[in-house]
PDB file of C-alpha atoms in Angstrom:
ATOM      1  CA  UNK V 911     -45.905 -22.516 -54.550  1.00 64.00           C
ATOM      2  CA  UNK V 912     -48.899 -20.798 -52.914  1.00 76.00           C
ATOM      3  CA  UNK V 913     -47.204 -17.538 -51.803  1.00 92.00           C
ATOM      4  CA  UNK V 914     -49.640 -15.460 -49.701  1.00 96.00           C
ATOM      5  CA  UNK V 915     -53.099 -16.989 -49.238  1.00 97.00           C
ATOM      6  CA  UNK V 916     -56.064 -15.030 -47.918  1.00 97.00           C
ATOM      7  CA  UNK V 917     -59.414 -16.446 -46.870  1.00 97.00           C
ATOM      8  CA  UNK V 918     -62.222 -15.804 -47.408  1.00 97.00           C
ATOM      9  CA  UNK V 919     -62.240 -14.005 -50.761  1.00 97.00           C
ATOM     10  CA  UNK V 920     -65.630 -12.393 -50.083  1.00 97.00           C
ATOM     11  CA  UNK V 921     -67.577 -11.753 -46.889  1.00 97.00           C
ATOM     12  CA  UNK V 922     -70.730  -9.900 -45.921  1.00 97.00           C
ATOM     13  CA  UNK V 923     -71.159  -8.974 -42.264  1.00 97.00           C
ATOM     14  CA  UNK V 924     -73.862  -7.261 -40.293  1.00 97.00           C
ATOM     15  CA  UNK V 925     -72.950  -4.243 -38.210  1.00 98.00           C
ATOM     16  CA  UNK V 926     -71.650  -5.381 -34.832  1.00 97.00           C
ATOM     17  CA  UNK V 927     -70.580  -8.844 -35.919  1.00 97.00           C
ATOM     18  CA  UNK V 928     -67.002  -9.984 -35.459  1.00 96.00           C
ATOM     19  CA  UNK V 929     -64.857 -12.039 -37.785  1.00 96.00           C
ATOM     20  CA  UNK V 930     -61.301 -13.024 -38.577  1.00 98.00           C
ATOM     21  CA  UNK V 931     -59.615 -12.596 -41.941  1.00 98.00           C
ATOM     22  CA  UNK V 932     -57.023 -15.278 -42.432  1.00 98.00           C
ATOM     23  CA  UNK V 933     -53.593 -14.820 -44.003  1.00 98.00           C
ATOM     24  CA  UNK V 934     -50.948 -17.488 -44.475  1.00 97.00           C
ATOM     25  CA  UNK V 935     -47.630 -17.427 -46.313  1.00 96.00           C
ATOM     26  CA  UNK V 936     -45.321 -20.285 -47.200  1.00 94.00           C
ATOM     27  CA  UNK V 937     -42.195 -18.299 -48.067  1.00 90.00           C
ATOM     28  CA  UNK V 938     -40.796 -18.172 -44.516  1.00 90.00           C
ATOM     29  CA  UNK V 939     -40.988 -14.373 -44.550  1.00 90.00           C
ATOM     30  CA  UNK V 940     -40.410 -12.602 -41.258  1.00 89.00           C
ATOM     31  CA  UNK V 941     -42.461  -9.531 -42.111  1.00 91.00           C
ATOM     32  CA  UNK V 942     -46.220  -9.521 -42.612  1.00 93.00           C
ATOM     33  CA  UNK V 943     -48.684  -6.663 -42.979  1.00 94.00           C
ATOM     34  CA  UNK V 944     -52.360  -5.895 -43.472  1.00 97.00           C
ATOM     35  CA  UNK V 945     -53.595  -3.123 -45.762  1.00 97.00           C
ATOM     36  CA  UNK V 946     -57.007  -1.899 -46.758  1.00 97.00           C
ATOM     37  CA  UNK V 947     -57.828  -0.425 -50.127  1.00 96.00           C
ATOM     38  CA  UNK V 948     -60.590   2.113 -50.508  1.00 94.00           C
ATOM     39  CA  UNK V 949     -61.582   4.093 -53.626  1.00 87.00           C
ATOM     40  CA  UNK V 950     -59.403   7.169 -54.054  1.00 83.00           C
ATOM     41  CA  UNK V 951     -57.308   6.281 -50.997  1.00 87.00           C
ATOM     42  CA  UNK V 952     -54.728   3.808 -52.235  1.00 89.00           C
ATOM     43  CA  UNK V 953     -53.629   1.102 -49.800  1.00 94.00           C
ATOM     44  CA  UNK V 954     -53.366   2.030 -46.127  1.00 95.00           C
ATOM     45  CA  UNK V 955     -51.460   0.053 -43.523  1.00 94.00           C
ATOM     46  CA  UNK V 956     -53.574  -1.364 -40.694  1.00 96.00           C
ATOM     47  CA  UNK V 957     -51.146  -3.490 -38.658  1.00 96.00           C
ATOM     48  CA  UNK V 958     -47.810  -5.108 -39.290  1.00 93.00           C
ATOM     49  CA  UNK V 959     -45.484  -7.671 -37.745  1.00 93.00           C
ATOM     50  CA  UNK V 960     -41.709  -8.045 -37.955  1.00 89.00           C
ATOM     51  CA  UNK V 961     -41.722 -11.581 -36.555  1.00 90.00           C
ATOM     52  CA  UNK V 962     -43.632 -14.119 -34.483  1.00 92.00           C
ATOM     53  CA  UNK V 963     -44.879 -12.528 -31.280  1.00 94.00           C
ATOM     54  CA  UNK V 964     -44.226  -8.962 -32.477  1.00 93.00           C
ATOM     55  CA  UNK V 965     -46.934  -6.695 -33.889  1.00 95.00           C
ATOM     56  CA  UNK V 966     -47.420  -2.961 -34.223  1.00 93.00           C
ATOM     57  CA  UNK V 967     -50.006  -0.478 -35.437  1.00 94.00           C
ATOM     58  CA  UNK V 968     -50.031   1.100 -38.838  1.00 92.00           C
ATOM     59  CA  UNK V 969     -51.877   4.124 -40.154  1.00 92.00           C
ATOM     60  CA  UNK V 970     -55.479   2.945 -39.571  1.00 95.00           C
ATOM     61  CA  UNK V 971     -55.505   0.385 -36.711  1.00 97.00           C
ATOM     62  CA  UNK V 972     -58.756   1.293 -34.937  1.00 96.00           C
ATOM     63  CA  UNK V 973     -61.333  -1.502 -34.890  1.00 96.00           C
ATOM     64  CA  UNK V 974     -58.815  -4.200 -35.769  1.00 98.00           C
ATOM     65  CA  UNK V 975     -56.687  -6.629 -33.777  1.00 97.00           C
ATOM     66  CA  UNK V 976     -53.829  -8.845 -34.870  1.00 97.00           C
ATOM     67  CA  UNK V 977     -51.602 -11.504 -33.377  1.00 96.00           C
ATOM     68  CA  UNK V 978     -48.634 -13.442 -34.757  1.00 97.00           C
ATOM     69  CA  UNK V 979     -48.161 -16.770 -33.037  1.00 96.00           C
ATOM     70  CA  UNK V 980     -46.338 -18.410 -35.971  1.00 96.00           C
ATOM     71  CA  UNK V 981     -44.175 -17.174 -38.840  1.00 94.00           C
ATOM     72  CA  UNK V 982     -46.711 -18.433 -41.369  1.00 96.00           C
ATOM     73  CA  UNK V 983     -49.966 -16.913 -40.109  1.00 97.00           C
ATOM     74  CA  UNK V 984     -51.121 -13.366 -39.461  1.00 98.00           C
ATOM     75  CA  UNK V 985     -54.892 -13.165 -38.868  1.00 98.00           C
ATOM     76  CA  UNK V 986     -56.766  -9.854 -38.761  1.00 98.00           C
ATOM     77  CA  UNK V 987     -59.721  -9.622 -36.378  1.00 98.00           C
ATOM     78  CA  UNK V 988     -62.612  -7.221 -36.694  1.00 97.00           C
ATOM     79  CA  UNK V 989     -63.991  -6.831 -33.198  1.00 92.00           C
ATOM     80  CA  UNK V 990     -67.353  -5.206 -33.984  1.00 96.00           C
ATOM     81  CA  UNK V 991     -67.824  -4.576 -37.686  1.00 97.00           C
ATOM     82  CA  UNK V 992     -68.916  -1.131 -38.871  1.00 97.00           C
ATOM     83  CA  UNK V 993     -69.987   0.041 -42.364  1.00 97.00           C
ATOM     84  CA  UNK V 994     -66.784   2.148 -42.468  1.00 97.00           C
ATOM     85  CA  UNK V 995     -64.842  -1.127 -42.549  1.00 97.00           C
ATOM     86  CA  UNK V 996     -66.314  -2.039 -45.902  1.00 97.00           C
ATOM     87  CA  UNK V 997     -63.172  -2.353 -47.997  1.00 97.00           C
ATOM     88  CA  UNK V 998     -60.820  -4.706 -49.783  1.00 97.00           C
ATOM     89  CA  UNK V 999     -58.201  -6.109 -47.434  1.00 98.00           C
ATOM     90  CA  UNK V1000     -54.762  -7.234 -48.545  1.00 98.00           C
ATOM     91  CA  UNK V1001     -52.211  -9.200 -46.610  1.00 97.00           C
ATOM     92  CA  UNK V1002     -48.539  -8.944 -47.568  1.00 95.00           C
ATOM     93  CA  UNK V1003     -45.283 -10.606 -46.580  1.00 93.00           C
ATOM     94  CA  UNK V1004     -41.625  -9.749 -47.177  1.00 89.00           C
ATOM     95  CA  UNK V1005     -38.039 -10.475 -46.202  1.00 79.00           C
ATOM     96  CA  UNK V1006     -36.423  -8.468 -43.390  1.00 68.00           C
ATOM     97  CA  UNK V1007     -33.952  -6.761 -45.678  1.00 61.00           C
ATOM     98  CA  UNK V1008     -32.807  -3.175 -45.746  1.00 53.00           C
ATOM     99  CA  UNK V1009     -32.486  -3.580 -49.486  1.00 57.00           C
ATOM    100  CA  UNK V1010     -35.234  -3.081 -52.000  1.00 54.00           C
ATOM    101  CA  UNK V1011     -37.010  -6.317 -51.246  1.00 64.00           C
ATOM    102  CA  UNK V1012     -40.583  -6.073 -52.321  1.00 80.00           C
ATOM    103  CA  UNK V1013     -43.674  -7.179 -50.436  1.00 86.00           C
ATOM    104  CA  UNK V1014     -45.732 -10.036 -51.862  1.00 91.00           C
ATOM    105  CA  UNK V1015     -49.493  -9.592 -51.675  1.00 95.00           C
ATOM    106  CA  UNK V1016     -52.383 -11.985 -51.380  1.00 96.00           C
ATOM    107  CA  UNK V1017     -55.394 -11.791 -53.697  1.00 96.00           C
ATOM    108  CA  UNK V1018     -57.464  -9.824 -51.221  1.00 97.00           C
ATOM    109  CA  UNK V1019     -60.647 -10.207 -49.176  1.00 97.00           C
ATOM    110  CA  UNK V1020     -63.597  -8.077 -50.212  1.00 97.00           C
ATOM    111  CA  UNK V1021     -65.597  -7.243 -47.079  1.00 97.00           C
ATOM    112  CA  UNK V1022     -69.003  -5.597 -47.022  1.00 97.00           C
ATOM    113  CA  UNK V1023     -70.549  -4.499 -43.730  1.00 97.00           C
ATOM    114  CA  UNK V1024     -74.279  -3.799 -43.891  1.00 97.00           C
TER     115      UNK V1024
ATOM    116  CA  UNK E 917     -51.499  14.384 -44.877  1.00 72.00           C
ATOM    117  CA  UNK E 918     -50.687  12.225 -47.876  1.00 82.00           C
ATOM    118  CA  UNK E 919     -46.981  11.496 -47.996  1.00 93.00           C
ATOM    119  CA  UNK E 920     -47.066   9.808 -51.405  1.00 96.00           C
ATOM    120  CA  UNK E 921     -49.141  11.381 -54.157  1.00 95.00           C
ATOM    121  CA  UNK E 922     -50.123  10.271 -57.611  1.00 97.00           C
ATOM    122  CA  UNK E 923     -51.918  13.251 -59.057  1.00 93.00           C
ATOM    123  CA  UNK E 924     -53.110  11.612 -62.270  1.00 95.00           C
ATOM    124  CA  UNK E 925     -55.934   9.165 -61.596  1.00 95.00           C
ATOM    125  CA  UNK E 926     -55.863   7.896 -65.170  1.00 97.00           C
ATOM    126  CA  UNK E 927     -53.728   7.815 -68.296  1.00 97.00           C
ATOM    127  CA  UNK E 928     -54.464   6.582 -71.803  1.00 98.00           C
ATOM    128  CA  UNK E 929     -51.616   5.715 -74.179  1.00 98.00           C
ATOM    129  CA  UNK E 930     -51.482   4.117 -77.585  1.00 98.00           C
ATOM    130  CA  UNK E 931     -49.853   0.744 -77.990  1.00 98.00           C
ATOM    131  CA  UNK E 932     -46.162   1.089 -78.826  1.00 98.00           C
ATOM    132  CA  UNK E 933     -45.830   4.580 -77.333  1.00 98.00           C
ATOM    133  CA  UNK E 934     -44.258   5.535 -74.022  1.00 98.00           C
ATOM    134  CA  UNK E 935     -46.281   5.595 -70.809  1.00 98.00           C
ATOM    135  CA  UNK E 936     -45.055   7.932 -68.066  1.00 98.00           C
ATOM    136  CA  UNK E 937     -46.550   7.605 -64.606  1.00 98.00           C
ATOM    137  CA  UNK E 938     -45.633  10.161 -61.979  1.00 98.00           C
ATOM    138  CA  UNK E 939     -45.360  10.137 -58.209  1.00 98.00           C
ATOM    139  CA  UNK E 940     -44.449  12.817 -55.652  1.00 98.00           C
ATOM    140  CA  UNK E 941     -43.522  12.359 -52.017  1.00 97.00           C
ATOM    141  CA  UNK E 942     -42.993  14.583 -49.008  1.00 96.00           C
ATOM    142  CA  UNK E 943     -41.110  12.445 -46.460  1.00 92.00           C
ATOM    143  CA  UNK E 944     -37.319  12.750 -46.769  1.00 92.00           C
ATOM    144  CA  UNK E 945     -36.871   9.602 -44.661  1.00 90.00           C
ATOM    145  CA  UNK E 946     -38.107   7.291 -47.419  1.00 92.00           C
ATOM    146  CA  UNK E 947     -35.172   5.111 -48.493  1.00 88.00           C
ATOM    147  CA  UNK E 948     -36.755   2.909 -51.157  1.00 90.00           C
ATOM    148  CA  UNK E 949     -39.458   3.489 -53.719  1.00 93.00           C
ATOM    149  CA  UNK E 950     -41.427   0.758 -55.410  1.00 93.00           C
ATOM    150  CA  UNK E 951     -43.963   0.465 -58.189  1.00 96.00           C
ATOM    151  CA  UNK E 952     -46.748  -2.075 -58.056  1.00 96.00           C
ATOM    152  CA  UNK E 953     -49.158  -3.117 -60.755  1.00 97.00           C
ATOM    153  CA  UNK E 954     -52.682  -4.236 -59.952  1.00 96.00           C
ATOM    154  CA  UNK E 955     -55.252  -5.981 -62.086  1.00 96.00           C
ATOM    155  CA  UNK E 956     -58.926  -6.084 -61.001  1.00 92.00           C
ATOM    156  CA  UNK E 957     -59.728  -8.703 -58.347  1.00 90.00           C
ATOM    157  CA  UNK E 958     -56.031  -9.463 -57.811  1.00 94.00           C
ATOM    158  CA  UNK E 959     -53.455  -8.349 -55.290  1.00 95.00           C
ATOM    159  CA  UNK E 960     -50.760  -5.830 -56.245  1.00 95.00           C
ATOM    160  CA  UNK E 961     -47.670  -7.332 -57.846  1.00 95.00           C
ATOM    161  CA  UNK E 962     -44.216  -5.840 -57.621  1.00 92.00           C
ATOM    162  CA  UNK E 963     -42.840  -4.223 -60.750  1.00 95.00           C
ATOM    163  CA  UNK E 964     -39.628  -2.334 -60.043  1.00 94.00           C
ATOM    164  CA  UNK E 965     -37.905  -0.456 -57.226  1.00 92.00           C
ATOM    165  CA  UNK E 966     -35.222   2.154 -56.727  1.00 93.00           C
ATOM    166  CA  UNK E 967     -33.030   3.074 -53.809  1.00 91.00           C
ATOM    167  CA  UNK E 968     -32.955   6.688 -52.678  1.00 92.00           C
ATOM    168  CA  UNK E 969     -29.225   6.765 -53.458  1.00 93.00           C
ATOM    169  CA  UNK E 970     -29.816   6.026 -57.140  1.00 95.00           C
ATOM    170  CA  UNK E 971     -31.459   8.128 -59.825  1.00 96.00           C
ATOM    171  CA  UNK E 972     -32.389   5.435 -62.320  1.00 97.00           C
ATOM    172  CA  UNK E 973     -33.220   1.751 -62.407  1.00 96.00           C
ATOM    173  CA  UNK E 974     -34.093  -0.191 -65.513  1.00 97.00           C
ATOM    174  CA  UNK E 975     -35.700  -3.594 -66.002  1.00 95.00           C
ATOM    175  CA  UNK E 976     -36.649  -4.475 -69.535  1.00 97.00           C
ATOM    176  CA  UNK E 977     -39.400  -2.162 -70.737  1.00 98.00           C
ATOM    177  CA  UNK E 978     -39.687  -0.510 -67.322  1.00 98.00           C
ATOM    178  CA  UNK E 979     -37.484   2.305 -66.042  1.00 98.00           C
ATOM    179  CA  UNK E 980     -37.920   4.245 -62.840  1.00 98.00           C
ATOM    180  CA  UNK E 981     -36.349   7.679 -62.426  1.00 98.00           C
ATOM    181  CA  UNK E 982     -35.857   9.384 -59.083  1.00 98.00           C
ATOM    182  CA  UNK E 983     -35.313  13.116 -58.633  1.00 97.00           C
ATOM    183  CA  UNK E 984     -34.540  13.401 -54.945  1.00 96.00           C
ATOM    184  CA  UNK E 985     -34.242  17.190 -54.881  1.00 96.00           C
ATOM    185  CA  UNK E 986     -37.739  17.498 -56.351  1.00 97.00           C
ATOM    186  CA  UNK E 987     -39.064  14.526 -54.332  1.00 97.00           C
ATOM    187  CA  UNK E 988     -40.423  13.096 -57.554  1.00 98.00           C
ATOM    188  CA  UNK E 989     -40.239   9.749 -59.256  1.00 97.00           C
ATOM    189  CA  UNK E 990     -41.597   8.466 -62.520  1.00 98.00           C
ATOM    190  CA  UNK E 991     -42.153   5.117 -64.161  1.00 98.00           C
ATOM    191  CA  UNK E 992     -41.548   4.853 -67.896  1.00 98.00           C
ATOM    192  CA  UNK E 993     -42.939   1.949 -69.893  1.00 98.00           C
ATOM    193  CA  UNK E 994     -41.533   1.606 -73.401  1.00 98.00           C
ATOM    194  CA  UNK E 995     -43.075   0.336 -75.577  1.00 98.00           C
ATOM    195  CA  UNK E 996     -46.502   0.174 -73.963  1.00 98.00           C
ATOM    196  CA  UNK E 997     -48.513  -2.986 -74.556  1.00 97.00           C
ATOM    197  CA  UNK E 998     -52.230  -3.737 -74.060  1.00 96.00           C
ATOM    198  CA  UNK E 999     -51.317  -6.126 -71.221  1.00 96.00           C
ATOM    199  CA  UNK E1000     -49.879  -3.157 -69.340  1.00 98.00           C
ATOM    200  CA  UNK E1001     -53.399  -1.830 -68.786  1.00 98.00           C
ATOM    201  CA  UNK E1002     -53.803  -1.875 -65.003  1.00 97.00           C
ATOM    202  CA  UNK E1003     -53.684   0.356 -61.953  1.00 97.00           C
ATOM    203  CA  UNK E1004     -50.154   1.370 -60.980  1.00 98.00           C
ATOM    204  CA  UNK E1005     -49.312   2.236 -57.400  1.00 97.00           C
ATOM    205  CA  UNK E1006     -46.248   4.095 -56.271  1.00 96.00           C
ATOM    206  CA  UNK E1007     -45.075   3.072 -52.788  1.00 94.00           C
ATOM    207  CA  UNK E1008     -42.359   4.289 -50.460  1.00 93.00           C
ATOM    208  CA  UNK E1009     -40.534   2.530 -47.667  1.00 89.00           C
ATOM    209  CA  UNK E1010     -39.010   4.043 -44.568  1.00 81.00           C
ATOM    210  CA  UNK E1011     -36.551   1.587 -43.037  1.00 70.00           C
ATOM    211  CA  UNK E1012     -38.572  -1.609 -43.126  1.00 65.00           C
ATOM    212  CA  UNK E1013     -40.194  -3.596 -45.892  1.00 61.00           C
ATOM    213  CA  UNK E1014     -43.171  -4.302 -43.651  1.00 69.00           C
ATOM    214  CA  UNK E1015     -44.380  -0.694 -43.789  1.00 83.00           C
ATOM    215  CA  UNK E1016     -45.118   0.751 -47.187  1.00 89.00           C
ATOM    216  CA  UNK E1017     -46.838   4.062 -47.848  1.00 92.00           C
ATOM    217  CA  UNK E1018     -48.855   3.961 -51.051  1.00 95.00           C
ATOM    218  CA  UNK E1019     -50.088   6.561 -53.451  1.00 96.00           C
ATOM    219  CA  UNK E1020     -53.672   6.529 -54.661  1.00 95.00           C
ATOM    220  CA  UNK E1021     -52.841   4.853 -57.952  1.00 96.00           C
ATOM    221  CA  UNK E1022     -52.988   5.709 -61.660  1.00 97.00           C
ATOM    222  CA  UNK E1023     -55.139   3.683 -64.002  1.00 97.00           C
ATOM    223  CA  UNK E1024     -53.254   3.085 -67.253  1.00 98.00           C
ATOM    224  CA  UNK E1025     -55.133   2.117 -70.371  1.00 98.00           C
ATOM    225  CA  UNK E1026     -53.122   1.083 -73.402  1.00 98.00           C
ATOM    226  CA  UNK E1027     -55.208   1.319 -76.538  1.00 96.00           C
ATOM    227  CA  UNK E1028     -54.690  -0.449 -79.850  1.00 91.00           C
TER     228      UNK E1028
END
């Protein structure tokens, strides 16, 4: 049971380059989200999706794009990488419940922009 | 404007004693609160949650208390074990599990 899988685990980009962080889940969860973790800042929501074809912005969406063509996949695109996007990125998925259902997180992608 | 705050960046507790991690929030619309545990180089893993209509939830060694009037919650770990050493994040949900607001985390070290 893989859960939430993120690739790659590590990436170094040059300023201005673009790339896609991959996220896949095999739990048939409707909800998926992307967070970034920075020192002293906790995890901040970038974009989220409540189902295939539906996405919305979180707290820090600038410089990132997302799409959700299938339930399983939720890629995060960096359009033109900047040093301020150096961070650890986490993808999460969860059930669409109004109860206390927790989000399941992937292992993270550590991105460095030089 | 940080809606979820963990004011203690670190905490050191002896093995066998109680660990108390605190969290404050400002948004009255939060309806669920969750605690996550994170080891280095891993993603956060869910620990325990509490609904805003409850004041206590217990799961084994872990108990979360919610004081809604003070907008404060705490996580109690009894007894603390060395394997509990990790960063603990408090998170709050407003209506949907796809949007969590996290605190900045507290690093717990359980010493022998």
